[in-house]
Short mmCIF file of C-alpha atoms in Angstrom, two decimals:
data_model
loop_
_atom_site.label_atom_id
_atom_site.label_comp_id
_atom_site.label_asym_id
_atom_site.label_seq_id
_atom_site.Cartn_x
_atom_site.Cartn_y
_atom_site.Cartn_z
CA UNK A 1 101.59 104.55 76.55
CA UNK A 2 99.97 108.11 75.83
CA UNK A 3 101.82 107.85 72.12
CA UNK A 4 100.79 104.09 71.73
CA UNK A 5 96.97 105.01 73.17
CA UNK A 6 96.69 107.88 71.07
CA UNK A 7 97.95 106.39 67.82
CA UNK A 8 95.73 103.39 67.58
CA UNK A 9 92.62 105.87 67.64
CA UNK A 10 89.46 103.94 69.33
CA UNK A 11 91.33 100.75 69.65
CA UNK A 12 94.17 102.66 71.66
CA UNK A 13 91.39 104.01 73.96
CA UNK A 14 89.41 100.82 74.50
CA UNK A 15 92.95 99.48 75.32
CA UNK A 16 93.34 101.98 77.71
CA UNK A 17 90.02 101.62 79.41
CA UNK A 18 90.84 97.82 79.54
CA UNK A 19 94.04 98.72 81.71
CA UNK A 20 92.20 99.91 84.59
CA UNK A 21 90.48 96.28 85.20
CA UNK A 22 94.04 94.62 86.63
CA UNK A 23 94.85 97.65 87.97
CA UNK A 24 91.39 97.70 90.17
CA UNK A 25 91.75 94.03 90.88
CA UNK A 26 95.25 94.51 91.97
CA UNK A 27 94.29 97.37 94.15
CA UNK A 28 97.30 99.44 92.35
CA UNK A 29 96.18 103.52 91.83
CA UNK A 30 94.64 104.31 88.71
CA UNK A 31 96.11 108.03 88.81
CA UNK A 32 98.82 106.71 86.17
CA UNK A 33 96.06 105.88 83.56
CA UNK A 34 94.02 108.52 84.21
CA UNK A 35 96.68 111.06 83.86
CA UNK A 36 97.79 109.14 80.57
CA UNK A 37 94.37 109.61 79.11
CA UNK A 38 94.37 113.19 79.69
CA UNK A 39 98.04 113.35 78.22
CA UNK A 40 96.64 111.14 75.28
CA UNK A 41 93.19 112.72 74.38
CA UNK A 42 92.89 115.99 76.69
CA UNK A 43 91.60 116.72 80.09
CA UNK A 44 87.65 116.36 79.00
CA UNK A 45 88.04 113.39 76.92
CA UNK A 46 90.41 111.66 78.97
CA UNK A 47 88.10 112.14 82.00
CA UNK A 48 85.14 111.15 80.02
CA UNK A 49 87.20 107.81 78.97
CA UNK A 50 88.20 107.19 82.76
CA UNK A 51 85.24 107.54 84.63
CA UNK A 52 83.44 104.99 83.31
CA UNK A 53 86.44 102.96 83.06
CA UNK A 54 87.40 103.28 86.61
CA UNK A 55 83.82 102.49 87.86
CA UNK A 56 83.28 99.63 85.67
CA UNK A 57 87.00 98.11 86.53
CA UNK A 58 85.97 99.00 90.26
CA UNK A 59 83.11 96.35 89.66
CA UNK A 60 85.18 93.61 89.40
CA UNK A 61 86.66 93.48 93.29
CA UNK A 62 83.18 94.69 94.27
CA UNK A 63 81.71 91.08 92.70
CA UNK A 64 84.89 89.22 94.18
CA UNK A 65 84.11 90.47 97.49
CA UNK A 66 80.58 89.59 96.86
CA UNK A 67 81.04 86.21 95.68
CA UNK A 68 83.79 85.16 98.39
CA UNK A 69 84.57 87.50 101.19
CA UNK A 70 80.49 87.45 102.32
CA UNK A 71 78.11 85.00 100.85
CA UNK A 72 75.71 86.40 102.80
CA UNK A 73 76.13 89.97 103.28
CA UNK A 74 73.33 90.93 105.52
CA UNK A 75 74.40 88.71 107.94
CA UNK A 76 77.37 91.03 108.60
CA UNK A 77 74.75 93.28 110.05
CA UNK A 78 73.73 91.13 112.61
CA UNK A 79 74.90 92.16 116.09
CA UNK A 80 76.51 94.83 117.57
CA UNK A 81 80.24 95.17 117.11
CA UNK A 82 81.78 97.56 114.91
CA UNK A 83 81.63 95.70 111.58
CA UNK A 84 78.21 95.02 112.42
CA UNK A 85 77.45 98.65 112.47
CA UNK A 86 79.39 99.64 109.61
CA UNK A 87 77.35 96.61 107.55
CA UNK A 88 74.12 98.28 108.58
CA UNK A 89 75.08 101.73 107.46
CA UNK A 90 76.31 100.75 104.13
CA UNK A 91 73.05 98.95 103.44
CA UNK A 92 71.00 101.78 104.27
CA UNK A 93 73.25 104.74 103.23
CA UNK A 94 75.46 102.83 100.60
CA UNK A 95 75.27 105.70 98.18
CA UNK A 96 76.01 108.53 99.90
CA UNK A 97 78.90 106.57 101.82
CA UNK A 98 80.10 105.47 98.26
CA UNK A 99 80.12 109.32 97.20
CA UNK A 100 81.80 110.29 100.28
CA UNK A 101 84.58 107.70 100.23
CA UNK A 102 85.09 108.00 96.70
CA UNK A 103 85.73 111.60 96.95
CA UNK A 104 88.23 111.13 99.94
CA UNK A 105 91.66 111.14 99.61
CA UNK A 106 92.46 109.23 102.45
CA UNK A 107 90.26 106.01 101.82
CA UNK A 108 91.95 103.35 100.25
CA UNK A 109 90.19 102.97 96.88
CA UNK A 110 91.07 99.11 96.12
CA UNK A 111 90.29 98.21 99.67
CA UNK A 112 87.34 100.00 99.34
CA UNK A 113 86.04 97.76 96.20
CA UNK A 114 86.17 94.75 97.90
CA UNK A 115 85.05 95.97 101.24
CA UNK A 116 82.06 97.51 99.43
CA UNK A 117 81.26 93.95 97.98
CA UNK A 118 81.66 92.33 101.04
CA UNK A 119 79.01 94.63 102.64
CA UNK A 120 75.29 94.68 101.79
CA UNK A 121 75.87 97.80 99.65
CA UNK A 122 73.70 97.82 96.42
CA UNK A 123 75.42 97.27 93.06
CA UNK A 124 73.54 100.08 91.85
CA UNK A 125 74.82 102.47 94.75
CA UNK A 126 77.74 100.95 93.86
CA UNK A 127 78.20 101.80 90.68
CA UNK A 128 76.46 105.45 90.96
CA UNK A 129 78.70 106.45 93.86
CA UNK A 130 81.56 105.31 91.98
CA UNK A 131 80.64 106.98 88.77
CA UNK A 132 79.89 110.15 90.39
CA UNK A 133 82.14 110.38 93.06
CA UNK A 134 85.19 109.56 90.71
CA UNK A 135 84.35 112.24 88.55
CA UNK A 136 86.24 115.17 90.07
CA UNK A 137 89.19 113.32 90.82
CA UNK A 138 89.13 111.83 87.08
CA UNK A 139 89.24 115.36 85.75
CA UNK A 140 91.83 116.60 88.03
CA UNK A 141 94.07 113.64 87.09
CA UNK A 142 93.37 114.42 83.28
CA UNK A 143 94.04 118.01 83.62
CA UNK A 144 97.21 117.08 85.11
CA UNK A 145 97.83 114.78 82.40
CA UNK A 146 97.45 117.13 79.91
CA UNK A 147 99.33 119.88 81.50
CA UNK A 148 102.46 117.27 81.47
CA UNK A 149 102.16 116.37 78.09
CA UNK A 150 101.87 120.34 76.92
CA UNK A 151 105.40 121.11 78.75
#
């Protein structure tokens, strides 16, 4: 994957970026792709490729969650149960919660994409939170991939 991406220039970078989409839909970790980007293009370019590719691919499960899991996300906010309280929190502070959960190593990234879509979290909060929140993690994986390639 690394040699192929590097050998095909811009087309290779686009193919690598497109590989994030099925990974996000299936809830698989994107770390191997980010490491491959770092190994192929260096840590800075690899991270610069991976952050938007990861955030845009996360939109796919978000939109699936929005479309099928909750046709009316605001209906989830009714009531007093845990789901209703969480849903209201996502509606009020979606950006902060997306940022915090993106930076968390404990929260399952794939599940969160669908869950945010099923909540009243605004699309703009989800996208911005994913872009900003994924950057430090992506940079770390891109540096790791570049370091492994240098060995």
